[in-house]
Structures are given as C-alpha cells and as structure tokens.
Amino acid sequence: MSANLKRKAPEEDEPVKKVATKNDVDGSDGEDSDDGLQDIVDVDFDFYNPDDVDYHALKKLLTQLFSSDAELLNLGDFADIMIEENQIGTTVKVDDQKSDPYAVLSIINLNHQKEKEGVKQLCTYLSNKCPKKNESVYKAVKKILSLTTDKHVGWVVSERFINMPVEIMAPMYNMLQEELKKAVKENEPYQFEWYMFISKTYKEVVSTADEENEAQPEQKKLKTDTNSETFYFQSEDEIIAKYAEYQYDFKFTNNEKEQAADSRRAFSDFGIAPARKLLLVHKSKFDDLVNEITKTCASTPAA
C-alpha cells in the first residue's frame, strides 16, 4: 500500500462552489428545509488516497450504488481492494484525512482479483442481468465478465453523495488517468481491454402520489414505459454512455424491497423509477472519454 499523501487540485484552479441549502450547513439528511433558503458557499475539497480509516465509508458508498441488492454482494472485498491498491484512486474529503469521504473514484482489476468472493458475486450478478434478446451484447458481456481471457476488465468505481458538485470529477478523472499510466509503466496490473461502469439511472413513471387508495394497501407496481428516456443521477455517466460499446439497463433483484423502502417510495410518489445500467468502454476510447468528462465537468456551472 502506498503512502497516503494529501493531493489537491492545482492552486490556480477556482475553488469548487456548491449550492448549500440550510440543511447542508446544518448537516441534516438532505430533505428540503422549511424556508428553502439557498446560499452559494466556497468549499475546499481535499483529495486523498483511499486509507484504512475509509473502510466503512467506502462500504456505505458502495451500498448506495447497489441499493437494495447490496446484501447480495460482499462489498467489503471491494473496499479492501481499493484501500490495499491505493496507489490508484482518490477520495474526496472536506475536513481532514481522518474524516469520511464524500466521493470516491477508483478502479479495480476484476481479473487480477477474480478469486475474491465479492468479484465472483459481482460478475455473476451482472451477467445474469444482461438481457438475452440482444444476442450479440449477451454473448459479448458473458465472455467479458467470465474473466477467463487475458483481456482484463477494470471496474471504474465512481460514487458520491448526491449533494456533491460534478466539478470534482474533472480533477479526479485526471488523477485516475495519470495514475493508470504510471502504474502501467511500472508493470503493475492496470492495463485493461475493457473499462466497466455501473451507472445509477432512472426513468419517469406514472406518479403514485395521486393514486393512493387506503382501501387497497397492497404494494403498487410502478407503471413504467419501457421506451421512455433514461436519465442519469450522475451527469457524467451520460458522456460515458456515448463511448460504451456494450450497455444494458437492469432492475434490482430485490425490487419489491427497493419499492417498499421509505426513501425509495418518495421516488415513485414523484414519478421516478430508479434502476442501473452497465456500461463497457473499450480501451481505445478511454482517453477520449476522460478528456470529455474533464472538459465538460470543469466548465459545468455550479448547481
């Protein structure tokens, strides 16, 4: 494990600005405040290597990514790998190195770690989610996720809290790109044929807020339009999707549990059906992808 050095964005860069509600300042749970006041605040985000102290926070971020299906995967394995291989990857913190990270961007060589329980579970989980109706995609994904060839797959782990500004992704992707190049020069196992992304998505559905019927308390099914547009919780994922050679949407295995959760019922009340999308980007397009993310995110107005 490499030394845990503090890494910051270049001094000449503007400090990242974010819109902070009263709840952000008070440290509450992110629900709208009564007065709805907003202020623009300057926040200095510090960039660190993943560290032992981050273990539980990284698991929490991964749980956020997999939602109700998190219980199906040994997420601790992935937190361990990111910490052990911390010469690659970045966490973002506000206070100091011992505080919990608000975001992480790292990459895991699935082939190199294929004996880990979590990796086996993840590849099986994603393979089983791939729809068979598109035979070419199905065969390609099955082969790639089998991890049986010398064409390695790197899972780009990108997750952050919802109130984190997208501007942080520009320096994070720049650092990831440079770290990967350095690792390859030093003959470390970070030369990939495929870069894998798991994206948090949603589609608009018929709102259940106006359809509540106290006489019928049973669980309602969300009325989704399979042809409706896919939206991304993390805006840079829309860029990644443009470069993906293979991609497919999938729902949670524990979908009933997902809909029953209080935090998720709010989505259906307002006409949102969360899901996930797998994206596989070939190595020949990765540098262009990073360049576009860096350019776009760096110029995105704070919101």
Tab-separated table of C-alpha atoms in Angstrom:
chain	number	residue	atom	x	y	z
A	1	MET	CA	0.000	0.000	0.000
A	2	SER	CA	1.401	3.366	-0.968
A	3	ALA	CA	1.873	6.299	1.365
A	4	ASN	CA	-1.316	8.251	1.936
A	5	LEU	CA	-0.437	11.661	0.655
A	6	LYS	CA	-2.786	14.593	0.527
A	7	ARG	CA	-3.474	15.593	-3.049
A	8	LYS	CA	-5.207	18.788	-4.036
A	9	ALA	CA	-6.374	20.335	-7.277
A	10	PRO	CA	-3.874	22.780	-8.819
A	11	GLU	CA	-3.569	26.023	-6.878
A	12	GLU	CA	-4.577	28.147	-9.857
A	13	ASP	CA	-7.936	26.395	-10.119
A	14	GLU	CA	-11.008	28.180	-8.843
A	15	PRO	CA	-12.359	26.710	-5.597
A	16	VAL	CA	-15.315	24.486	-6.278
A	17	LYS	CA	-18.573	26.208	-5.447
A	18	LYS	CA	-21.687	24.351	-4.439
A	19	VAL	CA	-25.221	25.396	-3.656
A	20	ALA	CA	-25.790	24.675	0.003
A	21	THR	CA	-29.256	24.544	1.473
A	22	LYS	CA	-29.764	25.293	5.133
A	23	ASN	CA	-29.818	21.530	5.701
A	24	ASP	CA	-26.376	21.113	4.110
A	25	VAL	CA	-24.952	23.632	6.537
A	26	ASP	CA	-26.750	22.063	9.488
A	27	GLY	CA	-25.655	18.569	8.464
A	28	SER	CA	-29.192	17.218	8.221
A	29	ASP	CA	-30.412	14.477	5.928
A	30	GLY	CA	-30.844	16.456	2.727
A	31	GLU	CA	-34.613	16.929	2.786
A	32	ASP	CA	-35.813	20.368	1.813
A	33	SER	CA	-35.772	22.890	4.621
A	34	ASP	CA	-38.923	24.742	5.611
A	35	ASP	CA	-37.714	28.074	4.288
A	36	GLY	CA	-35.949	26.650	1.212
A	37	LEU	CA	-33.110	29.143	1.546
A	38	GLN	CA	-30.012	28.584	-0.561
A	39	ASP	CA	-26.581	30.133	-0.357
A	40	ILE	CA	-23.525	29.855	-2.563
A	41	VAL	CA	-20.597	28.742	-0.424
A	42	ASP	CA	-16.958	28.122	-1.257
A	43	VAL	CA	-15.832	24.640	-0.279
A	44	ASP	CA	-12.244	23.420	-0.435
A	45	PHE	CA	-12.308	19.762	-1.382
A	46	ASP	CA	-9.194	17.790	-0.462
A	47	PHE	CA	-8.132	14.724	-2.439
A	48	TYR	CA	-6.612	11.703	-0.682
A	49	ASN	CA	-5.532	8.158	-1.397
A	50	PRO	CA	-8.027	5.609	-0.018
A	51	ASP	CA	-6.994	4.710	3.518
A	52	ASP	CA	-7.800	2.151	6.226
A	53	VAL	CA	-9.907	4.750	8.006
A	54	ASP	CA	-12.193	4.896	4.948
A	55	TYR	CA	-13.286	1.238	5.048
A	56	HIS	CA	-16.790	1.704	6.435
A	57	ALA	CA	-17.436	4.881	4.459
A	58	LEU	CA	-16.417	3.167	1.214
A	59	LYS	CA	-18.778	0.292	2.012
A	60	LYS	CA	-21.523	2.865	2.594
A	61	LEU	CA	-20.886	4.462	-0.803
A	62	LEU	CA	-20.961	1.033	-2.476
A	63	THR	CA	-24.189	0.220	-0.638
A	64	GLN	CA	-25.625	3.429	-2.063
A	65	LEU	CA	-24.640	2.238	-5.552
A	66	PHE	CA	-26.230	-1.215	-5.246
A	67	SER	CA	-29.140	-0.105	-3.056
A	68	SER	CA	-31.442	-2.996	-2.068
A	69	ASP	CA	-29.175	-5.502	-3.852
A	70	ALA	CA	-26.160	-4.586	-1.709
A	71	GLU	CA	-26.907	-7.562	0.553
A	72	LEU	CA	-26.235	-9.885	-2.397
A	73	LEU	CA	-22.594	-8.816	-2.680
A	74	ASN	CA	-19.593	-8.880	-0.359
A	75	LEU	CA	-18.917	-5.157	-0.655
A	76	GLY	CA	-16.219	-5.339	1.994
A	77	ASP	CA	-13.982	-7.102	-0.532
A	78	PHE	CA	-14.118	-4.084	-2.846
A	79	ALA	CA	-13.439	-1.634	-0.018
A	80	ASP	CA	-10.422	-3.735	0.967
A	81	ILE	CA	-9.089	-3.792	-2.606
A	82	MET	CA	-9.388	-0.017	-3.021
A	83	ILE	CA	-7.525	0.515	0.240
A	84	GLU	CA	-4.833	-2.097	-0.444
A	85	GLU	CA	-4.262	-0.871	-4.018
A	86	ASN	CA	-4.469	2.796	-3.105
A	87	GLN	CA	-1.759	3.946	-5.499
A	88	ILE	CA	-4.767	4.120	-7.828
A	89	GLY	CA	-7.857	6.059	-6.865
A	90	THR	CA	-8.960	9.136	-4.975
A	91	THR	CA	-11.327	10.007	-2.160
A	92	VAL	CA	-12.733	13.476	-1.566
A	93	LYS	CA	-12.979	14.942	1.920
A	94	VAL	CA	-13.825	18.308	3.428
A	95	ASP	CA	-12.377	18.265	6.931
A	96	ASP	CA	-9.191	16.206	7.192
A	97	GLN	CA	-7.774	12.831	6.232
A	98	LYS	CA	-9.478	11.044	9.131
A	99	SER	CA	-12.950	12.234	8.133
A	100	ASP	CA	-15.317	10.203	5.960
A	101	PRO	CA	-15.014	10.615	2.177
A	102	TYR	CA	-17.891	12.245	0.321
A	103	ALA	CA	-16.861	10.691	-3.009
A	104	VAL	CA	-14.576	8.043	-4.455
A	105	LEU	CA	-13.155	7.327	-7.899
A	106	SER	CA	-11.027	4.215	-8.219
A	107	ILE	CA	-10.543	1.207	-10.468
A	108	ILE	CA	-10.412	-2.497	-9.649
A	109	ASN	CA	-8.810	-5.106	-11.893
A	110	LEU	CA	-11.510	-7.777	-11.815
A	111	ASN	CA	-9.306	-10.405	-13.486
A	112	HIS	CA	-6.495	-9.837	-11.004
A	113	GLN	CA	-8.944	-10.105	-8.093
A	114	LYS	CA	-11.205	-12.820	-9.540
A	115	GLU	CA	-10.708	-15.203	-6.608
A	116	LYS	CA	-12.311	-12.704	-4.225
A	117	GLU	CA	-15.836	-13.659	-3.213
A	118	GLY	CA	-17.153	-10.185	-3.971
A	119	VAL	CA	-15.733	-10.214	-7.502
A	120	LYS	CA	-17.246	-13.623	-8.255
A	121	GLN	CA	-20.610	-12.455	-6.928
A	122	LEU	CA	-20.492	-9.198	-8.911
A	123	CYS	CA	-19.661	-10.855	-12.236
A	124	THR	CA	-22.398	-13.451	-11.763
A	125	TYR	CA	-24.865	-10.746	-10.717
A	126	LEU	CA	-24.147	-8.554	-13.759
A	127	SER	CA	-24.047	-11.487	-16.194
A	128	ASN	CA	-27.450	-12.671	-15.027
A	129	LYS	CA	-28.838	-9.147	-15.512
A	130	CYS	CA	-27.836	-9.000	-19.182
A	131	PRO	CA	-30.937	-9.408	-21.404
A	132	LYS	CA	-30.810	-12.284	-23.877
A	133	LYS	CA	-32.898	-10.523	-26.532
A	134	ASN	CA	-29.786	-8.844	-27.968
A	135	GLU	CA	-27.687	-11.903	-28.708
A	136	SER	CA	-24.511	-10.056	-29.695
A	137	VAL	CA	-24.479	-7.978	-26.496
A	138	TYR	CA	-25.374	-11.010	-24.380
A	139	LYS	CA	-22.532	-13.133	-25.784
A	140	ALA	CA	-20.009	-10.300	-25.514
A	141	VAL	CA	-20.920	-9.446	-21.919
A	142	LYS	CA	-20.865	-13.108	-20.866
A	143	LYS	CA	-17.386	-13.520	-22.334
A	144	ILE	CA	-16.014	-10.294	-20.874
A	145	LEU	CA	-17.374	-10.971	-17.386
A	146	SER	CA	-16.211	-14.582	-17.401
A	147	LEU	CA	-12.724	-13.209	-16.633
A	148	THR	CA	-11.225	-16.226	-18.395
A	149	THR	CA	-9.207	-14.390	-21.047
A	150	ASP	CA	-6.067	-12.286	-20.867
A	151	LYS	CA	-8.136	-9.196	-21.787
A	152	HIS	CA	-8.542	-7.629	-18.380
A	153	VAL	CA	-11.584	-5.728	-17.143
A	154	GLY	CA	-11.261	-2.666	-14.935
A	155	TRP	CA	-14.304	-1.687	-12.882
A	156	VAL	CA	-14.291	2.087	-12.532
A	157	VAL	CA	-15.841	2.657	-9.111
A	158	SER	CA	-17.411	6.109	-9.167
A	159	GLU	CA	-19.763	7.070	-6.371
A	160	ARG	CA	-20.510	10.231	-4.409
A	161	PHE	CA	-23.128	11.760	-2.178
A	162	ILE	CA	-25.962	13.388	-4.062
A	163	ASN	CA	-25.107	16.952	-2.985
A	164	MET	CA	-21.514	16.757	-4.238
A	165	PRO	CA	-20.892	19.032	-7.251
A	166	VAL	CA	-19.999	17.396	-10.563
A	167	GLU	CA	-16.974	19.720	-10.911
A	168	ILE	CA	-14.950	17.451	-8.610
A	169	MET	CA	-14.952	14.784	-11.318
A	170	ALA	CA	-12.619	16.760	-13.601
A	171	PRO	CA	-9.540	16.594	-11.323
A	172	MET	CA	-10.495	13.103	-10.127
A	173	TYR	CA	-10.555	11.648	-13.645
A	174	ASN	CA	-7.326	13.487	-14.495
A	175	MET	CA	-5.629	11.927	-11.486
A	176	LEU	CA	-7.020	8.483	-12.318
A	177	GLN	CA	-5.734	8.722	-15.878
A	178	GLU	CA	-2.242	9.763	-14.757
A	179	GLU	CA	-2.104	7.094	-12.049
A	180	LEU	CA	-3.070	4.400	-14.553
A	181	LYS	CA	-0.358	5.493	-16.980
A	182	LYS	CA	2.240	5.473	-14.197
A	183	ALA	CA	1.113	2.038	-12.992
A	184	VAL	CA	1.379	0.547	-16.490
A	185	LYS	CA	4.902	1.952	-16.879
A	186	GLU	CA	5.819	0.244	-13.609
A	187	ASN	CA	4.374	-3.065	-14.870
A	188	GLU	CA	1.527	-3.079	-12.371
A	189	PRO	CA	-1.680	-4.904	-13.419
A	190	TYR	CA	-3.623	-1.910	-14.690
A	191	GLN	CA	-3.612	-2.451	-18.446
A	192	PHE	CA	-7.223	-3.035	-19.415
A	193	GLU	CA	-9.057	-4.108	-22.534
A	194	TRP	CA	-12.387	-3.023	-21.068
A	195	TYR	CA	-13.453	-0.342	-18.594
A	196	MET	CA	-16.670	-1.207	-16.776
A	197	PHE	CA	-19.029	1.350	-15.231
A	198	ILE	CA	-22.191	0.798	-13.198
A	199	SER	CA	-24.426	3.831	-13.598
A	200	LYS	CA	-27.331	4.939	-11.426
A	201	THR	CA	-30.273	5.732	-13.684
A	202	TYR	CA	-33.978	6.420	-13.545
A	203	LYS	CA	-36.984	6.644	-15.802
A	204	GLU	CA	-40.101	8.741	-15.464
A	205	VAL	CA	-43.167	6.741	-14.462
A	206	VAL	CA	-46.758	7.437	-13.545
A	207	SER	CA	-46.739	9.131	-10.150
A	208	THR	CA	-48.335	7.153	-7.339
A	209	ALA	CA	-48.965	10.256	-5.218
A	210	ASP	CA	-52.416	10.771	-6.727
A	211	GLU	CA	-53.247	7.080	-6.874
A	212	GLU	CA	-53.190	6.220	-3.162
A	213	ASN	CA	-56.156	4.115	-2.194
A	214	GLU	CA	-56.474	3.413	1.515
A	215	ALA	CA	-58.822	0.535	0.792
A	216	GLN	CA	-56.067	-1.216	-1.172
A	217	PRO	CA	-52.915	-1.143	0.965
A	218	GLU	CA	-51.076	-3.792	-1.052
A	219	GLN	CA	-47.843	-2.871	-2.849
A	220	LYS	CA	-48.388	-0.962	-6.072
A	221	LYS	CA	-46.462	-1.804	-9.206
A	222	LEU	CA	-44.740	1.108	-10.870
A	223	LYS	CA	-46.152	1.796	-14.305
A	224	THR	CA	-43.069	2.230	-16.436
A	225	ASP	CA	-42.804	2.860	-20.135
A	226	THR	CA	-40.040	0.595	-21.425
A	227	ASN	CA	-39.372	3.057	-24.242
A	228	SER	CA	-39.141	6.127	-22.002
A	229	GLU	CA	-35.914	8.103	-21.832
A	230	THR	CA	-33.190	7.071	-19.421
A	231	PHE	CA	-31.831	9.763	-17.111
A	232	TYR	CA	-28.617	9.666	-15.064
A	233	PHE	CA	-28.195	10.601	-11.411
A	234	GLN	CA	-24.526	11.414	-12.118
A	235	SER	CA	-24.419	13.651	-15.164
A	236	GLU	CA	-21.000	12.459	-16.388
A	237	ASP	CA	-22.486	8.991	-16.934
A	238	GLU	CA	-24.313	10.352	-19.969
A	239	ILE	CA	-20.901	11.031	-21.503
A	240	ILE	CA	-19.682	7.543	-20.609
A	241	ALA	CA	-22.737	6.020	-22.302
A	242	LYS	CA	-21.743	7.735	-25.566
A	243	TYR	CA	-18.439	5.838	-25.578
A	244	ALA	CA	-19.767	2.465	-24.413
A	245	GLU	CA	-19.533	-0.369	-26.919
A	246	TYR	CA	-21.879	-2.526	-24.861
A	247	GLN	CA	-24.534	-1.367	-22.435
A	248	TYR	CA	-27.801	-2.502	-20.924
A	249	ASP	CA	-30.280	-1.399	-18.274
A	250	PHE	CA	-31.250	-3.641	-15.402
A	251	LYS	CA	-33.541	-3.623	-12.391
A	252	PHE	CA	-32.791	-4.652	-8.839
A	253	THR	CA	-33.169	-8.276	-7.854
A	254	ASN	CA	-34.762	-7.116	-4.600
A	255	ASN	CA	-37.113	-4.812	-6.496
A	256	GLU	CA	-40.031	-5.282	-4.091
A	257	LYS	CA	-37.787	-4.392	-1.156
A	258	GLU	CA	-36.500	-1.401	-3.140
A	259	GLN	CA	-40.006	-0.039	-3.658
A	260	ALA	CA	-41.012	-0.682	-0.049
A	261	ALA	CA	-38.183	1.371	1.454
A	262	ASP	CA	-39.328	4.754	2.755
A	263	SER	CA	-36.553	6.580	0.915
A	264	ARG	CA	-37.492	4.883	-2.373
A	265	ARG	CA	-41.249	5.367	-2.058
A	266	ALA	CA	-40.552	9.062	-2.408
A	267	PHE	CA	-39.216	8.344	-5.912
A	268	SER	CA	-42.406	6.593	-7.015
A	269	ASP	CA	-44.521	9.306	-5.405
A	270	PHE	CA	-42.884	11.820	-7.715
A	271	GLY	CA	-42.829	9.609	-10.782
A	272	ILE	CA	-39.256	8.271	-10.734
A	273	ALA	CA	-38.240	4.615	-11.090
A	274	PRO	CA	-34.548	4.077	-10.144
A	275	ALA	CA	-32.535	1.397	-11.936
A	276	ARG	CA	-28.967	0.712	-13.011
A	277	LYS	CA	-27.068	0.478	-16.292
A	278	LEU	CA	-23.927	-1.477	-17.118
A	279	LEU	CA	-21.506	0.274	-19.489
A	280	LEU	CA	-18.448	-1.334	-21.096
A	281	VAL	CA	-15.978	1.011	-22.777
A	282	HIS	CA	-13.137	-0.312	-24.927
A	283	LYS	CA	-9.607	0.809	-24.084
A	284	SER	CA	-9.315	2.633	-27.422
A	285	LYS	CA	-11.956	5.142	-26.274
A	286	PHE	CA	-10.983	5.626	-22.645
A	287	ASP	CA	-8.657	8.620	-23.102
A	288	ASP	CA	-11.262	10.445	-25.212
A	289	LEU	CA	-13.879	9.676	-22.574
A	290	VAL	CA	-11.692	11.121	-19.802
A	291	ASN	CA	-10.897	14.201	-21.874
A	292	GLU	CA	-14.577	14.909	-22.499
A	293	ILE	CA	-15.526	14.368	-18.866
A	294	THR	CA	-12.707	16.659	-17.755
A	295	LYS	CA	-13.658	19.372	-20.219
A	296	THR	CA	-17.394	19.165	-19.583
A	297	CYS	CA	-17.325	18.818	-15.803
A	298	ALA	CA	-14.743	21.558	-15.333
A	299	SER	CA	-16.983	24.017	-17.211
A	300	THR	CA	-20.276	22.952	-15.653
A	301	PRO	CA	-21.886	25.807	-13.697
A	302	ALA	CA	-22.376	25.032	-10.035
A	303	ALA	CA	-25.937	23.968	-9.314
